[in-house]
Coordinates of C-alpha atoms and ligand atoms in Angstrom, one line a residue:
X402 CA 102.2 114.7 78.9
X403 CA 99.0 112.9 78.1
X404 CA 99.2 109.2 77.1
X405 CA 98.5 108.6 73.4
X406 CA 95.9 105.9 74.3
X407 CA 93.8 108.4 76.4
X408 CA 90.9 109.9 74.3
X409 CA 88.2 112.4 75.1
X410 CA 85.9 109.4 75.9
X411 CA 88.3 108.2 78.6
X412 CA 88.4 111.7 80.1
X413 CA 84.6 111.8 80.2
X414 CA 84.6 108.5 82.1
X415 CA 87.3 109.9 84.5
X416 CA 85.2 112.9 85.3
X417 CA 82.0 110.9 85.9
X418 CA 83.8 108.2 87.9
X419 CA 85.5 110.9 90.0
X420 CA 82.1 112.5 90.8
X421 CA 80.7 109.1 91.7
X422 CA 83.7 108.4 94.0
X423 CA 83.4 111.8 95.7
X424 CA 79.9 110.9 96.6
X425 CA 80.2 107.1 97.2
X426 CA 83.8 106.4 98.3
X427 CA 85.8 109.4 99.7
X428 CA 83.4 110.2 102.5
X429 CA 83.3 106.6 103.7
X430 CA 86.9 105.5 103.1
X431 CA 88.2 106.0 106.7
X432 CA 85.2 104.0 108.0
X433 CA 86.0 101.2 105.5
X434 CA 89.6 101.3 106.7
X435 CA 88.5 100.8 110.3
X436 CA 85.9 98.1 109.3
X437 CA 88.6 96.1 107.4
X438 CA 86.4 95.9 104.3
X439 CA 84.6 97.8 101.6
X440 CA 80.8 97.0 101.9
X441 CA 79.3 94.9 99.2
X442 CA 76.8 97.7 98.5
X443 CA 79.7 99.7 97.1
X444 CA 80.4 96.9 94.6
X445 CA 76.7 97.0 93.5
X446 CA 76.8 100.7 93.0
X447 CA 80.0 100.3 90.9
X448 CA 78.1 97.7 88.9
X449 CA 75.1 99.9 88.4
X450 CA 77.3 102.7 87.0
X451 CA 79.1 100.4 84.6
X452 CA 82.5 100.5 86.4
X453 CA 82.8 96.7 86.7
X454 CA 84.5 95.0 83.8
X455 CA 83.4 97.5 81.1
X456 CA 85.8 95.7 78.7
X457 CA 83.5 92.7 78.5
X458 CA 81.3 92.2 75.4
X459 CA 77.8 93.6 75.6
X460 CA 76.3 90.1 75.7
X461 CA 78.0 89.6 79.0
X462 CA 77.0 93.0 80.4
X463 CA 80.0 95.2 79.5
X464 CA 80.4 97.7 76.7
X465 CA 83.5 96.4 74.9
X466 CA 85.7 99.1 76.4
X467 CA 89.4 99.1 75.7
X468 CA 92.2 98.8 78.3
X469 CA 92.4 102.6 78.5
X470 CA 89.2 102.6 80.5
X471 CA 90.7 100.1 82.9
X472 CA 93.7 102.4 83.3
X473 CA 91.4 105.3 84.2
X474 CA 89.3 103.2 86.7
X475 CA 92.4 101.9 88.4
X476 CA 93.9 105.3 88.7
X477 CA 90.8 106.9 90.2
X478 CA 90.3 104.0 92.6
X479 CA 94.0 104.4 93.7
X480 CA 93.5 108.1 94.3
X481 CA 90.8 107.2 96.9
X482 CA 93.1 104.6 98.5
X483 CA 95.2 101.5 97.7
X484 CA 92.6 99.6 99.8
X485 CA 90.3 99.6 96.7
X486 CA 92.8 97.4 94.9
X487 CA 90.2 94.5 95.1
X488 CA 88.1 96.2 92.4
X489 CA 91.0 96.3 89.9
X490 CA 91.8 92.7 90.9
X491 CA 88.3 91.7 90.0
X492 CA 87.9 93.8 86.9
X493 CA 91.3 93.4 85.2
X494 CA 92.9 90.3 86.8
X495 CA 90.4 87.6 87.8
X496 CA 87.5 88.1 85.4
X497 CA 89.9 88.1 82.4
X498 CA 90.8 84.4 83.3
X499 CA 87.1 83.5 83.0
X500 CA 86.8 85.4 79.8
X501 CA 90.0 84.0 78.2
X502 CA 89.7 80.3 79.3
X503 CA 86.1 79.7 80.2
X504 CA 83.6 77.8 78.1
X505 CA 80.7 79.7 76.6
X506 CA 78.5 78.0 79.3
X507 CA 80.8 79.2 82.1
X508 CA 80.9 82.7 80.7
X509 CA 77.1 83.0 80.4
X510 CA 76.7 81.7 83.9
X511 CA 79.1 84.1 85.6
X512 CA 80.3 87.0 83.6
X513 CA 77.0 89.1 83.7
X514 CA 77.0 88.9 87.5
X515 CA 80.6 90.0 87.5
X516 CA 79.5 93.3 85.9
X517 CA 76.7 94.0 88.3
X518 CA 78.6 93.4 91.5
X519 CA 76.5 90.4 92.4
X520 CA 79.6 88.2 91.9
X521 CA 82.9 89.3 93.4
X522 CA 86.0 87.3 92.4
X523 CA 89.4 86.4 93.7
X524 CA 92.4 84.4 92.6
X525 CA 94.1 82.0 95.0
X526 CA 97.7 81.1 94.1
X527 CA 99.7 81.7 97.2
X528 CA 99.8 79.1 100.0
X529 CA 101.4 79.3 103.5
X530 CA 104.4 77.4 102.1
X531 CA 104.6 78.7 98.5
X532 CA 104.4 82.2 97.1
X533 CA 107.2 83.2 94.6
X534 CA 107.8 79.5 93.9
X535 CA 104.4 78.8 92.5
X536 CA 105.2 75.4 91.0
X537 CA 105.7 74.1 94.6
X538 CA 102.1 74.6 95.7
X539 CA 100.5 71.7 97.5
X540 CA 96.8 72.1 96.9
X541 CA 95.5 69.1 95.0
X542 CA 92.5 68.3 92.9
X543 CA 91.9 64.6 92.5
X544 CA 89.6 63.6 89.7
X545 CA 86.5 61.5 90.4
X546 CA 83.3 60.6 88.5
X547 CA 81.6 63.9 89.3
X548 CA 84.5 66.2 89.1
X549 CA 87.4 66.9 91.6
X550 CA 88.1 66.7 95.3
X551 CA 90.1 69.7 96.3
X552 CA 92.3 69.8 99.3
X553 CA 94.7 72.5 100.5
X554 CA 95.1 75.9 102.0
X555 CA 95.6 79.4 100.5
X556 CA 96.7 82.6 102.1
X557 CA 96.9 86.4 101.5
X558 CA 93.9 86.2 99.2
X559 CA 92.6 89.6 98.1
X560 CA 88.8 89.8 98.2
X561 CA 89.1 86.5 100.2
X562 CA 86.1 87.3 102.4
X563 CA 83.8 88.8 99.8
X564 CA 84.6 86.5 97.0
X565 CA 81.7 84.5 95.5
X566 CA 83.9 82.9 92.9
X567 CA 87.6 81.9 93.4
X568 CA 89.9 80.8 90.7
X569 CA 92.0 78.3 92.6
X570 CA 95.5 77.3 91.4
X571 CA 95.9 73.6 92.2
X572 CA 97.7 70.4 91.1
X573 CA 95.8 67.8 89.1
X574 CA 99.1 65.9 88.6
X575 CA 101.1 66.3 91.8
X576 CA 104.0 64.2 90.6
X577 CA 104.3 65.8 87.1
X578 CA 107.8 66.6 86.0
X579 CA 108.5 69.5 85.6
X580 CA 106.1 70.4 88.5
X581 CA 104.4 73.3 86.7
X582 CA 103.0 70.9 84.1
X583 CA 100.7 69.5 86.7
X584 CA 99.0 72.8 87.5
X585 CA 95.3 73.5 86.7
X586 CA 92.8 76.2 87.5
X587 CA 89.5 75.4 89.2
X588 CA 86.5 77.8 89.7
X589 CA 85.3 77.4 93.3
X590 CA 81.9 78.9 94.1
X591 CA 81.0 80.4 97.5
X592 CA 78.7 77.6 98.6
X593 CA 80.9 74.6 97.6
X594 CA 80.8 71.9 100.3
X595 CA 84.2 71.7 101.9
X596 CA 85.2 75.2 101.1
X597 CA 85.6 77.7 104.0
X598 CA 87.3 81.0 104.8
X599 CA 90.1 81.1 107.3
X600 CA 91.1 84.2 109.2
X601 CA 90.6 87.7 107.8
X602 CA 94.2 88.8 107.9
X603 CA 95.3 91.7 110.0
X604 CA 97.6 93.8 107.7
X605 CA 99.7 96.9 108.4
X606 CA 98.2 98.6 105.3
X607 CA 95.5 98.2 102.7
X608 CA 93.2 98.0 105.7
X609 CA 89.9 98.4 103.8
X610 CA 90.9 95.5 101.5
X611 CA 89.6 92.1 102.8
X612 CA 92.5 89.7 102.6
X613 CA 92.1 86.2 103.9
X614 CA 93.0 82.6 104.1
X615 CA 90.9 80.0 102.2
X616 CA 90.5 76.4 103.2
X617 CA 89.6 73.4 101.1
X618 CA 88.8 70.2 102.9
X619 CA 87.6 67.5 100.5
X620 CA 85.8 70.4 98.6
X621 CA 83.6 68.9 95.9
X622 CA 84.2 70.8 92.7
X623 CA 82.0 69.9 89.7
X624 CA 83.8 68.9 86.5
X625 CA 82.1 71.9 84.9
X626 CA 84.2 74.1 87.0
X627 CA 87.6 73.2 85.6
X628 CA 88.8 76.4 83.9
X629 CA 90.5 75.7 80.5
X630 CA 92.4 72.5 80.1
X631 CA 93.8 70.3 82.8
X632 CA 97.6 70.8 83.2
X633 CA 97.6 74.1 81.3
X634 CA 97.2 76.3 84.4
X635 CA 100.8 77.5 84.6
X636 CA 100.7 78.8 81.1
X637 CA 97.4 80.6 81.7
X638 CA 99.0 82.3 84.7
X639 CA 102.1 83.3 82.9
X640 CA 99.9 85.0 80.2
X641 CA 97.5 86.8 82.6
X642 CA 100.2 87.9 85.1
X643 CA 101.3 90.5 82.6
X644 CA 98.2 92.5 83.0
X645 CA 98.2 92.0 86.7
X646 CA 101.6 93.5 87.0
X647 CA 100.6 96.4 84.8
X648 CA 97.7 97.1 87.1
X649 CA 100.1 97.2 90.0
X650 CA 102.4 99.7 88.2
X651 CA 99.4 101.9 87.2
X652 CA 98.4 102.0 90.9
X653 CA 101.9 102.8 92.0
X654 CA 102.3 105.8 89.7
X655 CA 98.9 107.1 90.6
X656 CA 99.8 106.8 94.3
X657 CA 103.1 108.6 93.7
X658 CA 101.2 111.5 92.0
X659 CA 98.7 111.7 94.8
X660 CA 101.5 111.8 97.4
X661 CA 103.3 114.6 95.5
X662 CA 100.1 116.6 95.3
X663 CA 99.5 116.2 99.1
X664 CA 103.1 117.1 99.9
X665 CA 103.4 120.2 97.6
X666 CA 100.2 121.5 99.2
X667 CA 101.5 120.8 102.7
X668 CA 105.0 122.4 102.3
X669 CA 103.5 125.5 100.9
X670 CA 101.4 126.0 103.9
X671 CA 103.7 124.8 106.7
X672 CA 106.0 127.5 108.1
X673 CA 109.4 127.2 109.9
X674 CA 111.9 129.9 110.6
X675 CA 109.5 132.5 109.3
X676 CA 109.3 130.9 105.9
X677 CA 107.3 128.2 104.1
X678 CA 108.9 124.8 104.1
X679 CA 108.5 125.0 100.3
X680 CA 111.0 127.9 100.2
X681 CA 113.9 125.8 101.4
X682 CA 116.1 124.6 98.6
X683 CA 116.2 121.1 100.1
X684 CA 112.5 120.8 99.8
X685 CA 112.5 122.1 96.3
X686 CA 115.3 119.8 95.1
X687 CA 113.7 116.7 96.8
X688 CA 110.3 117.4 95.2
X689 CA 111.8 118.3 91.9
X690 CA 113.7 115.0 91.8
X691 CA 110.7 113.0 92.8
X692 CA 108.5 114.7 90.3
X693 CA 111.1 113.9 87.6
X694 CA 111.3 110.3 88.5
X695 CA 107.5 109.9 88.7
X696 CA 107.2 111.4 85.2
X697 CA 109.9 109.2 83.8
X698 CA 108.1 106.2 85.4
X699 CA 104.8 107.3 83.9
X700 CA 106.2 107.7 80.5
X701 CA 107.7 104.2 80.4
X702 CA 104.5 102.7 81.9
X703 CA 102.4 104.5 79.3
X704 CA 104.6 103.1 76.6
X705 CA 104.2 99.6 78.0
X706 CA 100.4 100.0 78.3
X707 CA 100.2 101.1 74.7
X708 CA 102.3 98.1 73.6
X709 CA 100.1 95.8 75.7
X710 CA 97.0 97.3 74.1
X711 CA 98.5 96.6 70.7
X712 CA 99.0 92.9 71.6
X713 CA 102.8 93.1 71.7
X714 CA 104.9 90.8 73.8
X715 CA 105.6 93.0 76.8
X716 CA 106.9 90.5 79.4
X717 CA 110.2 92.2 79.8
X718 CA 108.8 95.8 79.9
X719 CA 106.0 94.8 82.3
X720 CA 108.5 93.3 84.7
X721 CA 110.7 96.4 84.4
X722 CA 107.8 98.8 85.0
X723 CA 106.5 96.7 87.9
X724 CA 109.7 96.7 89.9
X725 CA 110.7 100.2 89.0
X726 CA 107.4 101.9 89.8
X727 CA 106.8 100.0 93.0
X728 CA 110.3 100.8 94.3
X729 CA 109.6 104.4 93.4
X730 CA 106.3 104.5 95.3
X731 CA 108.2 103.3 98.4
X732 CA 110.8 106.1 98.0
X733 CA 108.1 108.7 97.3
X734 CA 106.1 107.6 100.4
X735 CA 109.2 107.8 102.6
X736 CA 110.4 111.2 101.3
X737 CA 106.9 112.8 101.3
X738 CA 106.2 111.5 104.8
X739 CA 109.5 113.0 105.9
X740 CA 108.6 116.4 104.4
X741 CA 105.4 116.4 106.5
X742 CA 107.6 116.4 109.6
X743 CA 105.9 114.9 112.7
X744 CA 102.5 115.3 111.2
X745 CA 103.4 112.8 108.5
X746 CA 103.6 110.2 111.2
X747 CA 100.0 110.9 112.4
X748 CA 97.1 108.8 111.1
X749 CA 95.0 111.9 110.6
X750 CA 97.3 112.8 107.6
X751 CA 96.7 110.8 104.4
X752 CA 100.4 110.5 103.8
X753 CA 100.7 108.2 106.9
X754 CA 98.2 105.8 105.3
X755 CA 100.0 106.0 102.0
X756 CA 103.3 105.2 103.7
X757 CA 101.8 102.0 105.2
X758 CA 100.1 101.0 101.9
X759 CA 103.1 101.5 99.5
X760 CA 105.5 98.7 100.4
X761 CA 103.3 95.7 99.6
X762 CA 103.2 96.7 95.9
X763 CA 106.8 95.5 95.6
X764 CA 105.8 92.2 97.1
X765 CA 102.6 91.1 95.5
X766 CA 101.9 90.2 91.8
X767 CA 105.4 88.7 91.8
X768 CA 108.0 90.3 94.1
X769 CA 110.5 92.7 92.6
X770 CA 113.2 90.1 92.8
X771 CA 111.1 87.8 90.7
X772 CA 110.7 90.7 88.2
X773 CA 114.5 91.0 88.0
X774 CA 114.9 87.3 87.4
X775 CA 112.5 87.5 84.4
X776 CA 114.4 90.5 83.0
X777 CA 117.7 88.7 83.4
X778 CA 116.2 85.7 81.5
X779 CA 115.0 88.0 78.7
X780 CA 118.6 89.4 78.6
X781 CA 119.9 85.9 78.0
X782 CA 121.7 85.8 81.4
X783 CA 120.1 82.6 82.5
Ligands
LIG1671 C1 98.2 92.3 100.8 C2 98.5 91.1 99.9 C3 97.6 90.7 99.0 C4 97.9 89.5 98.2 N1 96.9 89.1 97.3 C5 97.1 87.9 96.7 C6 96.0 87.2 96.0 O1 95.0 87.9 95.8 N2 96.2 86.0 95.5 C7 97.4 85.3 95.7 O2 97.5 84.2 95.2 N3 98.4 85.9 96.4 C8 98.3 87.1 96.9 N4 99.3 87.6 97.7 C9 100.5 86.9 97.8 C10 101.7 87.5 97.1 O3 101.6 87.3 95.7 C11 103.0 86.8 97.7 O4 103.1 87.3 99.0 C12 104.2 87.1 96.9 O5 104.1 86.4 95.6 C13 105.5 86.6 97.6 O6 105.4 85.3 98.0 P1 105.7 85.0 99.6 O7 104.9 85.9 100.4 O8 105.5 83.5 99.7 O9 107.2 85.3 99.7 P2 108.5 84.3 99.4 O10 108.3 83.7 98.1 O11 108.7 83.5 100.6 O12 109.7 85.4 99.3 C14 110.3 86.0 100.5 C15 111.4 86.9 100.0 O13 112.3 86.1 99.2 C16 112.5 86.7 97.9 N5 112.7 85.7 96.9 C17 111.9 84.6 96.7 N6 112.4 83.9 95.6 C18 113.5 84.6 95.2 C19 114.5 84.4 94.2 N7 114.3 83.4 93.3 N8 115.5 85.2 94.0 C20 115.6 86.3 94.9 N9 114.7 86.6 95.9 C21 113.7 85.7 96.0 C22 111.2 87.5 97.7 O14 111.3 88.5 96.7 C23 110.9 88.0 99.1 O15 111.5 89.2 99.3 C24 99.1 88.8 98.4 C25 100.0 89.2 99.3 C26 99.8 90.3 100.1 C27 100.7 90.8 101.2

């Protein structure tokens, strides 16, 4: 079933992006996984082809594309590998903060470079001591005559190594009560004095994605780099996190579809007891069940995307689709790897990498337990 928001233009984009990725990404992906990062040159090529933030207005370098284009780009990137999640994070998660809350001057300064790949972005919320409980972050920004002095440490930051611009979540009023009212967003540029990268983190999956620690030691942030209003940061996050969670769900369903495709192919070819693995009823039932669940997940996700595109309040539905699709991707990864037998455990088979990449989707962008607390609140249980 085709989603109602997907038009012929979206399909044309899908075909050209797929061709581009077949030339520029698929052949190099294993190399990037080993290197622990995607080269910056790939970002520039994405920019040249118009695949970075196409939703931005023309005056900032985009072409005013609707969210359907973002869906297609995220799906096609996911089909190469979950390690390309940094592109979706830049396109549909971080740059939207600059667009929604930036001043005209800030937008003119940075947005065009975000579409060419000259400027790669990241968002730094998580700290060594605070992830789910965002209001308890300890990074502070103390105001002075020129701007702010930023101190603190962030971790698990996607695009952390490549980022030229980081939206940093910090406290401008550390003693505010309730705590979330003291949170602000600062735009920190690559060459800011006092800003440095910590370790590039050694993950069990998403290996081509550069994830790192960021350190701020009396970092001097200009007053022009405050994003939006002081003390409003938590509200901005709550608004923008909806699209972030949708992006994770879109990736999860695309990964499920890819794993089913790989597994159907494999079980038809592999033989045991003189028959193909596909001919065993267990294989057929397992795959039929998974296919059904994936299609159910896609239908609900598509409905949520459509409502999001229509500007409806989708907090509950986004939380539901995020936890459900990312639980599903873990299940699909486990079952599909199992159906590959011993070969599924070998790195030379794509399913092994998918199995390593899947679990983190249930953790980042708000863990699945946090999604359930939001749903419970919406149900009037809290
Ligand atoms: C690969 C990767 C990329 C990431 N990218 C980014 C990024 O770009 N920017 C960024 O800011 N962060 C990023 N993160 C961080 C991510 O968002 C956090 O890891 C996540 O929010 C969970 O926080 P935590 O790790 O501190 O876990 P904790 O908050 O310590 O949670 C530990 C466990 O307790 C559970 N838990 C916590 N609170 C509750 C509760 N109230 N009820 C029930 N259970 C609960 C959690 O669900 C989890 O299972 C990334 C993480 C990873 C692994």
